[in-house]
Coordinates of C-alpha atoms and ligand atoms in Angstrom, one line a residue:
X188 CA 167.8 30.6 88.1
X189 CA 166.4 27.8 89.4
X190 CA 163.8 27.7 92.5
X191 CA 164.6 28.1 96.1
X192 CA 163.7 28.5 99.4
X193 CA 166.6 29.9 101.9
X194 CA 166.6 31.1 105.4
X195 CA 169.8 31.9 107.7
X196 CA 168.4 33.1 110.7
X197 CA 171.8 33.5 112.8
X198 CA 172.5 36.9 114.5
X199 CA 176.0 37.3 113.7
X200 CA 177.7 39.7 116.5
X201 CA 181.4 41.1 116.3
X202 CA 183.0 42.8 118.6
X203 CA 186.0 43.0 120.6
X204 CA 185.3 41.2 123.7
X205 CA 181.9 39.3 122.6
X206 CA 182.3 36.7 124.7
X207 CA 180.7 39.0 127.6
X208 CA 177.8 39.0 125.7
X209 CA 177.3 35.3 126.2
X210 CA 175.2 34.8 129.0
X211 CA 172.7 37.1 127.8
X212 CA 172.0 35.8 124.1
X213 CA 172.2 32.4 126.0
X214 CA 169.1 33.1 128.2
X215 CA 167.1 34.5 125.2
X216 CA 166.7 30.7 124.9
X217 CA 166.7 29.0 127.5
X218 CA 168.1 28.9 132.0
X219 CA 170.1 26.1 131.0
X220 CA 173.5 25.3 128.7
X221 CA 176.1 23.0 128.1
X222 CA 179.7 24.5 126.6
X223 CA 181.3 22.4 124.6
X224 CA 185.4 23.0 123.7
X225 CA 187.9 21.3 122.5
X226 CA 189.1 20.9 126.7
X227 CA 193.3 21.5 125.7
X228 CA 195.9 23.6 126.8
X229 CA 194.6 26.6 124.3
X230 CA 191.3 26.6 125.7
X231 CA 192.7 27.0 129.8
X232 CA 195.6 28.8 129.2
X233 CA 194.2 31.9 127.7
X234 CA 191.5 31.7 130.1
X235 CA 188.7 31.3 127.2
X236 CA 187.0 28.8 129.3
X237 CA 186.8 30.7 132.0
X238 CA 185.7 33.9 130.5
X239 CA 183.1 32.1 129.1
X240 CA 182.1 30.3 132.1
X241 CA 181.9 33.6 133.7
X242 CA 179.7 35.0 131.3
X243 CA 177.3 32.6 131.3
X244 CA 177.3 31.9 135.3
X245 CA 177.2 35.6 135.4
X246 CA 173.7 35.5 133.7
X247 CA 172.2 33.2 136.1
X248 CA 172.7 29.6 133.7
X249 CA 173.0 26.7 135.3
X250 CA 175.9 25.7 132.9
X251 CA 176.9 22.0 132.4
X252 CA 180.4 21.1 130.3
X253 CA 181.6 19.0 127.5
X254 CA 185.1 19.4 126.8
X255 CA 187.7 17.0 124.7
X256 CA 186.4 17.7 121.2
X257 CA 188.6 16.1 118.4
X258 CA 189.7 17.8 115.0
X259 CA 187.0 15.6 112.6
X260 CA 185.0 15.4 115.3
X261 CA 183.6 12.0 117.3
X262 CA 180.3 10.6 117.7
X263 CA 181.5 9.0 121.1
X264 CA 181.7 12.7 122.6
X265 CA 178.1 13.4 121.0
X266 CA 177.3 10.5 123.0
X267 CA 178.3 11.7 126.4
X268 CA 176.7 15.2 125.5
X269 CA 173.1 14.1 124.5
X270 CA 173.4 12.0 128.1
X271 CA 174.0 15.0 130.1
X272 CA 171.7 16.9 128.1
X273 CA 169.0 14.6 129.1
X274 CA 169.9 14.1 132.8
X275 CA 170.3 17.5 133.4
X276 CA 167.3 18.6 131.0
X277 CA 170.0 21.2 129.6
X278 CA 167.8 23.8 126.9
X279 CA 170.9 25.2 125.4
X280 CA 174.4 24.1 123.4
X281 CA 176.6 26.5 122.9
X282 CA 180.2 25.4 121.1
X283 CA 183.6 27.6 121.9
X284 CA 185.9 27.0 119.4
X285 CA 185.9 26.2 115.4
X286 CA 184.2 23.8 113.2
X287 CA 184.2 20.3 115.0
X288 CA 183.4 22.1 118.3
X289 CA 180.4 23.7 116.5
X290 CA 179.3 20.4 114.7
X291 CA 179.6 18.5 117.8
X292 CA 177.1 21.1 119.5
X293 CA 174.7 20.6 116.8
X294 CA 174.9 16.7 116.8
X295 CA 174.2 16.9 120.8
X296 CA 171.6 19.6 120.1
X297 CA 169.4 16.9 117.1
X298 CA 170.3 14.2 119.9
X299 CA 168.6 15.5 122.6
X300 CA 165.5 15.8 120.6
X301 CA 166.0 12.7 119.0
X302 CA 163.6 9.4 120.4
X303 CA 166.7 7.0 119.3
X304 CA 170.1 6.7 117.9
X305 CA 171.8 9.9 117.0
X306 CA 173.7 8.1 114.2
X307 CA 170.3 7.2 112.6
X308 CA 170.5 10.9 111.8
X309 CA 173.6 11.1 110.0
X310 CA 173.0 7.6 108.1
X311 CA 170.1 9.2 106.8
X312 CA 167.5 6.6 108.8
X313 CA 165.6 8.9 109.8
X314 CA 165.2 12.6 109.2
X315 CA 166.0 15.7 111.2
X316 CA 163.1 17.4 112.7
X317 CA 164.0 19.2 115.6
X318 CA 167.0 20.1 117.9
X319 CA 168.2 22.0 121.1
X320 CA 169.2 26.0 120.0
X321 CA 172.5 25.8 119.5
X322 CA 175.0 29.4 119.3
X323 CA 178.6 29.5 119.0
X324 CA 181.6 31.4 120.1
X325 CA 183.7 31.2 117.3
X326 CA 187.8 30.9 117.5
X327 CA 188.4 29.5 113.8
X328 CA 187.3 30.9 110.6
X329 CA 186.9 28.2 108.4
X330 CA 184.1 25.7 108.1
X331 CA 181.6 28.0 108.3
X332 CA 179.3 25.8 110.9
X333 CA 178.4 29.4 112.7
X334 CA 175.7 29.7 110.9
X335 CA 175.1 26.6 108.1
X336 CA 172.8 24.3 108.5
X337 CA 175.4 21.2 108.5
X338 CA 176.8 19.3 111.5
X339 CA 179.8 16.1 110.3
X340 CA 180.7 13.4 112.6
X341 CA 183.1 10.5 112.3
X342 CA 182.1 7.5 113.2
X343 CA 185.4 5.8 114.5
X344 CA 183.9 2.0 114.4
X345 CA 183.1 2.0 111.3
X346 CA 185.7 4.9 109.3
X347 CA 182.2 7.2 108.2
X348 CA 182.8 10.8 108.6
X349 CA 178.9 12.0 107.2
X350 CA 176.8 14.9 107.3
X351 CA 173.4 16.1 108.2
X352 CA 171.7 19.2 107.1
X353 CA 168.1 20.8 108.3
X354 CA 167.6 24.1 109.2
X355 CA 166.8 23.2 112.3
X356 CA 170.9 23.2 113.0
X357 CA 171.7 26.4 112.5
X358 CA 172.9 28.5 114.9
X359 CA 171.1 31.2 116.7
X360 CA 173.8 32.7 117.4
X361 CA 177.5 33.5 117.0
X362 CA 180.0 35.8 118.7
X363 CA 183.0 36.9 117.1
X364 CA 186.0 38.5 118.1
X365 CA 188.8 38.5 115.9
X366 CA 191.4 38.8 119.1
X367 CA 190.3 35.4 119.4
X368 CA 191.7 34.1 116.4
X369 CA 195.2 36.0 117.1
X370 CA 196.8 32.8 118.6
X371 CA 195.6 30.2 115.4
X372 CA 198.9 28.5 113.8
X373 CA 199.8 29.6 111.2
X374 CA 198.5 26.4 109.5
X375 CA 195.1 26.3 111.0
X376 CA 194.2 29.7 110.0
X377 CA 195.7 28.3 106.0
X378 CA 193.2 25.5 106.3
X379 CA 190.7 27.9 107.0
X380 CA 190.8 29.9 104.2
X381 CA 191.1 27.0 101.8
X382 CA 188.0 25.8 103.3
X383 CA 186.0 29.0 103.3
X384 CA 187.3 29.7 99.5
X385 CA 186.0 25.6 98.9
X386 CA 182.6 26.7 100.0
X387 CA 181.8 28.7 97.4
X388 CA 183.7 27.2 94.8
X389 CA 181.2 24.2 95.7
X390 CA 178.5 26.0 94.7
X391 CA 180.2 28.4 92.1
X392 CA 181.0 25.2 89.7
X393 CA 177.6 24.4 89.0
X394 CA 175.6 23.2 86.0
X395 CA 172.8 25.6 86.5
X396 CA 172.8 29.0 84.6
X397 CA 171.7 32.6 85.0
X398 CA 172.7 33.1 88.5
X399 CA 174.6 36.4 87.7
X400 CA 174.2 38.2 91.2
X401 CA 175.4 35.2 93.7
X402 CA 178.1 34.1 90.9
X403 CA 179.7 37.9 91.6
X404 CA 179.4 37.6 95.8
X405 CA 181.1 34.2 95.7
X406 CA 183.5 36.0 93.5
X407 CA 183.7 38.8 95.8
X408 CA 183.8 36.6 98.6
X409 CA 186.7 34.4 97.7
X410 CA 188.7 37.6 96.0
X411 CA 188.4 39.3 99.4
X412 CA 189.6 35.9 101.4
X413 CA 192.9 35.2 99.1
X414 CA 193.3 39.0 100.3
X415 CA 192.9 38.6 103.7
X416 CA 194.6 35.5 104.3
X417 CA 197.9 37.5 102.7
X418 CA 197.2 40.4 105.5
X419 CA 196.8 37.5 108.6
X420 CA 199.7 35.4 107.2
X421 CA 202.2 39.0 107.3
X422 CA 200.7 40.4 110.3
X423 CA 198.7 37.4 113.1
X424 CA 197.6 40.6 115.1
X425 CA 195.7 42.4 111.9
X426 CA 192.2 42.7 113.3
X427 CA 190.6 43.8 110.7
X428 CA 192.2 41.3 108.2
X429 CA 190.9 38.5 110.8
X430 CA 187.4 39.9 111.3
X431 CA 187.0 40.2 107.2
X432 CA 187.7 36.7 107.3
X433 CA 185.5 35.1 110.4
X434 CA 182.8 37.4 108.0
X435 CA 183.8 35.4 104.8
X436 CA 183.7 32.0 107.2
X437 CA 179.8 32.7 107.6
X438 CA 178.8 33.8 104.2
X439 CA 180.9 31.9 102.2
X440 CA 178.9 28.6 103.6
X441 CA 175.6 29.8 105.0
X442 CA 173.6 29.5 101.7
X443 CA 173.3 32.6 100.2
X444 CA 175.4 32.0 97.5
X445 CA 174.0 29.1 96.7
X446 CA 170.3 30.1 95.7
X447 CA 168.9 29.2 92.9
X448 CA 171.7 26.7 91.7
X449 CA 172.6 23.4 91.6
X450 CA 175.7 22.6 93.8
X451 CA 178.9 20.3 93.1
X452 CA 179.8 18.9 96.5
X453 CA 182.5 16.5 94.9
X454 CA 185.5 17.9 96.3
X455 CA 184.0 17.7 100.1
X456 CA 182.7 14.5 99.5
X457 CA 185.8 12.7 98.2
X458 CA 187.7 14.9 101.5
X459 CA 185.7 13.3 104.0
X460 CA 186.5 9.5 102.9
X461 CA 189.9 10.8 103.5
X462 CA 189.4 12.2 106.9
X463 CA 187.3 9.2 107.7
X464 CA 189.7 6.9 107.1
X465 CA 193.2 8.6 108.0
X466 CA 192.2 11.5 110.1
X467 CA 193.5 14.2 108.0
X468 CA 192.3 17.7 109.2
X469 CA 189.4 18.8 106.8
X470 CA 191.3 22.1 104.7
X471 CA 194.4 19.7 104.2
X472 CA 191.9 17.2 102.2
X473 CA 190.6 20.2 99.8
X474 CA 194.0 21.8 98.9
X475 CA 195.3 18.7 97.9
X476 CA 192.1 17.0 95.8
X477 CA 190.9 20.5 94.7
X478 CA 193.6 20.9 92.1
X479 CA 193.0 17.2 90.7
X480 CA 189.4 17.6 90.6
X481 CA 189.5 21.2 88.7
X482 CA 192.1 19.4 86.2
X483 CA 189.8 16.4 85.9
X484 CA 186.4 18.0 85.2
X485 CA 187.0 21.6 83.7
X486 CA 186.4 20.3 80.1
X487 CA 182.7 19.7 81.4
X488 CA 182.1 23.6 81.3
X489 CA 185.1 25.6 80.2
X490 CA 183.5 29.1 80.0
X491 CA 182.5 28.7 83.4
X492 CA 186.2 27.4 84.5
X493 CA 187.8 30.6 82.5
X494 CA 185.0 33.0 84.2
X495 CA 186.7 32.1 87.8
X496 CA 190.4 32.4 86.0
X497 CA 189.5 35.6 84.7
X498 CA 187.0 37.1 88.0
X499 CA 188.5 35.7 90.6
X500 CA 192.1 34.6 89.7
X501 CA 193.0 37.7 87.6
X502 CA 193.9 35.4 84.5
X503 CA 194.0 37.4 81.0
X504 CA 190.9 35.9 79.0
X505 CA 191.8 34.4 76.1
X506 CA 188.7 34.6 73.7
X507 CA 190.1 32.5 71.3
X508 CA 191.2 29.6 73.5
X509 CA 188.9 29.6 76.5
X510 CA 190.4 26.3 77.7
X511 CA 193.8 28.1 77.9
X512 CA 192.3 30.6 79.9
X513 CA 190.7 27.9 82.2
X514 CA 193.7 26.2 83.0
X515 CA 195.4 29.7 83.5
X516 CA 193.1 29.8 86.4
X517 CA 193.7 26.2 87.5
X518 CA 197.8 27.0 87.3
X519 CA 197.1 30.1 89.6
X520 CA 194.7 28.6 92.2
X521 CA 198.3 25.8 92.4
X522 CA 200.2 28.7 93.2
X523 CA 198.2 30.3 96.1
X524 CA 197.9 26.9 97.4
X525 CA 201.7 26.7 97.3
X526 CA 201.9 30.4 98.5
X527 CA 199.9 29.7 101.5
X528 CA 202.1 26.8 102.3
X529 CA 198.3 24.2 102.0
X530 CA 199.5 20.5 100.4
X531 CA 199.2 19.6 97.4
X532 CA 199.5 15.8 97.2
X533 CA 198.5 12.4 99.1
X534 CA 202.0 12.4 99.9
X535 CA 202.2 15.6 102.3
X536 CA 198.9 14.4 104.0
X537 CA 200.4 11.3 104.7
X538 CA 198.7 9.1 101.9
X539 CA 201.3 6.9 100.7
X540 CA 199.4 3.8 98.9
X541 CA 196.5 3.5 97.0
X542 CA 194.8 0.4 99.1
X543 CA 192.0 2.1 100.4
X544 CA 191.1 4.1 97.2
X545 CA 188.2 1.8 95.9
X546 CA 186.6 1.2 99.5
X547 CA 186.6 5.6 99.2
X548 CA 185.1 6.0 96.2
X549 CA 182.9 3.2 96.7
X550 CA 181.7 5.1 100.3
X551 CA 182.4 8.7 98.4
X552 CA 179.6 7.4 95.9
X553 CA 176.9 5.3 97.8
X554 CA 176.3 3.4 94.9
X555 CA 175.5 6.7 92.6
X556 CA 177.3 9.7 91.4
X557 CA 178.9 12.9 93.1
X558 CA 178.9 16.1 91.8
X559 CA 177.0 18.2 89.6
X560 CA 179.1 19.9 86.8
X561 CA 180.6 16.6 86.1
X562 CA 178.7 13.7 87.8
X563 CA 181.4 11.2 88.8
X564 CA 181.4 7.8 89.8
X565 CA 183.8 5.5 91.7
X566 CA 186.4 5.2 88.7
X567 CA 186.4 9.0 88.0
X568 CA 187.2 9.3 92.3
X569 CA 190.2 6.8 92.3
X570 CA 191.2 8.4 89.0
X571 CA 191.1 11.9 90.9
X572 CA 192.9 10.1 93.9
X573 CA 195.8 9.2 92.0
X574 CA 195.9 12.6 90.0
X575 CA 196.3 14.0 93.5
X576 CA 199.2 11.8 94.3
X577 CA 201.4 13.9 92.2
X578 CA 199.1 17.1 91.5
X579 CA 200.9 18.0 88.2
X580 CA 199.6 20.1 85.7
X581 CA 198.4 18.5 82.5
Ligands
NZQ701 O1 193.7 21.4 119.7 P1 194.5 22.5 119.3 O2 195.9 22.2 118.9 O3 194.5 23.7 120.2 O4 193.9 23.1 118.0 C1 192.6 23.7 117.9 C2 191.8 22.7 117.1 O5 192.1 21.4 117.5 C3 192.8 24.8 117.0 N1 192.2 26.1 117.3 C4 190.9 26.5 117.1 N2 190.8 27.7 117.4 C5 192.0 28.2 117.9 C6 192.9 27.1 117.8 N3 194.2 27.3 118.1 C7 194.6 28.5 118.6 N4 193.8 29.6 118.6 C8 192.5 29.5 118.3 N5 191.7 30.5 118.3 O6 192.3 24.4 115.7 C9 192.2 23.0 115.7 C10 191.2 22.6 114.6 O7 189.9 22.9 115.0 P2 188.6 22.3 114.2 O8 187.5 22.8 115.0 O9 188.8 20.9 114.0 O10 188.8 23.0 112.8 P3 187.7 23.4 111.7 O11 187.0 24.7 112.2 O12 188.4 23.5 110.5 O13 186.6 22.3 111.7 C11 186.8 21.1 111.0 C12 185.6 20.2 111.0 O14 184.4 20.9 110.5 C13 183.8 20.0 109.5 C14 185.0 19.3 108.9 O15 184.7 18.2 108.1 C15 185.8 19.0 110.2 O16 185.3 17.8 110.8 N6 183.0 20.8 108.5 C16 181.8 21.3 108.9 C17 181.0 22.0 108.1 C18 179.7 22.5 108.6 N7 179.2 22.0 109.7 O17 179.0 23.2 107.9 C19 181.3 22.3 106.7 C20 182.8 22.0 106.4 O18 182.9 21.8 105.0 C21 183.4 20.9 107.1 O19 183.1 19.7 106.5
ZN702 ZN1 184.5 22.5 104.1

């Protein structure tokens, strides 16, 4: 196991009807907040924004507003939110809604409390030291962002969609109520669950050994979402199916299972040069480069590969052929992909040449390698692209 130091200080609070309980976690912070939402016809029509609005006038707030957050979210909005955060001298940013509601909380929250350019942050200029609390109401399970330490903007101007982590981000709170996740599409609440399955396959594939106990919760973890997800995709209304997965959203990407192990990364990095430059919504990226990536490095660490085919994919182990049993797994994690209805190739996402590969790789890389169980560099990520035009198996 190798050293760590880990701390996920979010207060995690299910129940039906959580979002009453706004106003009062709100105000353990702070007399002042600005909600942020995505500002559409989902968030008014089911009278979210006004429940909220209620709950947090109710306590007293003085409440400010950010609505009109983008899927692979903008730093233009960040923009607008730090200004009114400053004007106003708001002490609070609370996000309703999934991932790129949350992220764009956290970005105005560093902002704030930032003497310059938020995009300094994210460019890695200059480093993250402290930040407005931030707490979300959560209506996607998915990224995760309720209580990681990660916030990823896009930067329109220039096509970067990058990240920024410090522990300073995370949430201090979330409230979730599966209800709220009863009206998702059908293929918002599939990205999801590729996403929240990603996040510990990120950190499962690793090149560090002897990490027996988290290897068996990630297992758990992403056993118990591939369950799940079948429950919410027969039945929208199964509340416990959609609270085990807002649960799995959180601890599949707040750390724990990370400890003590190096972490891959690959699969997210190569995603986001996708969504930077063609807008693709963030799970749609990993269901169709996960099964290319998988297929491209599981010769790097084959007992490891045939671990996951036999824990989490219910493969038979093959002792004498390991590498069957790997791609066993490989050929099954293709066929809940294609259960779930997630793409599978640049085609379905809308990728239909290969002109902007190198310029990805070459901004996937930054002039080093990705990835951990196989390091890769800017040939291995085109290769990867164009295995993930077709997707076949070898
Ligand atoms: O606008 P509409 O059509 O209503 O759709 C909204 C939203 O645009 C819909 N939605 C959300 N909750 C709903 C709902 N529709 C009906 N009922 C509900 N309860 O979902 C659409 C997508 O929402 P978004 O917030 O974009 O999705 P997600 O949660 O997947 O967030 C994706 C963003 O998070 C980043 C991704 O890169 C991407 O930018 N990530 C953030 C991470 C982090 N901070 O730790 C880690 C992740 O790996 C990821 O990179
Ligand atoms: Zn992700």
């Amino acid at each position: 196991m190798d050293d760590f130091s880990f701390v996920s200080p979010t207060r995690m609070i299910l129940r039906r009807g959580a979002i009453a309980l706004a106003g009062e976690e709100v105000k353990r912070y702070s007399d002042s907040v600005l909600l942020t939402h995505y500002g559409d016809r989902f968030i008014y029509d089911s009278g979210l924004r006004d429940r909220v609005m209620n709950a947090l006038e109710g306590a007293g707030l003085r409440c400010f507003e950010l609505p009109g957050v983008q899927p692979n979210p903008t730093l233009d909005l960040v923009y607008k939110g730090i200004e009114i955060c400053r004007k106003e001298k708001v002490g609070f940013v609370l996000a309703l809604g999934g991932g790129s509601v949350i992220d764009t909380a956290k970005a105005v929250a560093v902002g704030t409390a930032y003497d310059g350019d938020v995009w300094d942050l994210y460019l890695g200029k200059a480093s993250v030291e402290q930040a407005l609390p931030v707490g979300s109401i959560m209506t996607l399970p998915a990224t995760g962002s309720e209580g990681s330490n990660g916030s990823v903007i896009t930067n329109m101007a220039t096509k970067q969609k990058r990240d920024i982590m410090s522990d300073v981000i995370r949430p201090a709170f979330t409230l979730m109520d599966p209800e709220l996740t009863f009206t998702l599409p059908r293929k918002q609440t599939v990205y999801g669950v590729v996403d929240m399955i990603s996040h510990v396959m990120e950190r499962y594939f690793s090149s560090s050994v002897g990490n027996d106990l988290t290897d068996r919760m990630g297992e758990a973890i992403m056993v118990s979402a591939m369950h799940n997800a079948r429950r919410v995709l027969k039945n929208p209304a199964d509340y416990d199916a959609r609270a085990e997965l807002m649960v799995s959203s959180v601890v599949a990407h707040n750390g724990l299972v990370g400890i003590g192990r190096a972490q891959d990364w690959a699969s997210h990095c190569m995603g986001a040069q996708l969504s930077g430059y063609y807008n693709i919504v963030h799970g749609a990226t990993l269901s169709v480069l996960i099964p290319a990536w998988v297929e491209y490095v599981y010769r790097s660490n084959v007992p490891r590969f045939a671990q996951f085919a036999v824990r989490v994919m219910g493969a038979e182990p093959d002792w004498v052929h390991p590498e069957e049993t790997a791609k066993e797994g490989i050929r099954r994690l293709r066929a809940f992909y294609r259960e779930l209805g997630a793409p599978q190739t640049m085609q379905e996402i809308g990728v239909r040449s290969d002109a902007d590969y190198a310029a990805m790789a070459k901004l996937a890389c930054g002039g080093g390698k990705i990835g951990c169980i196989r390091p890769l560099g800017e040939e291995d990520v085109i290769r990867i692209f164009r295995a993930a035009e077709t997707n076949s198996e070898e």
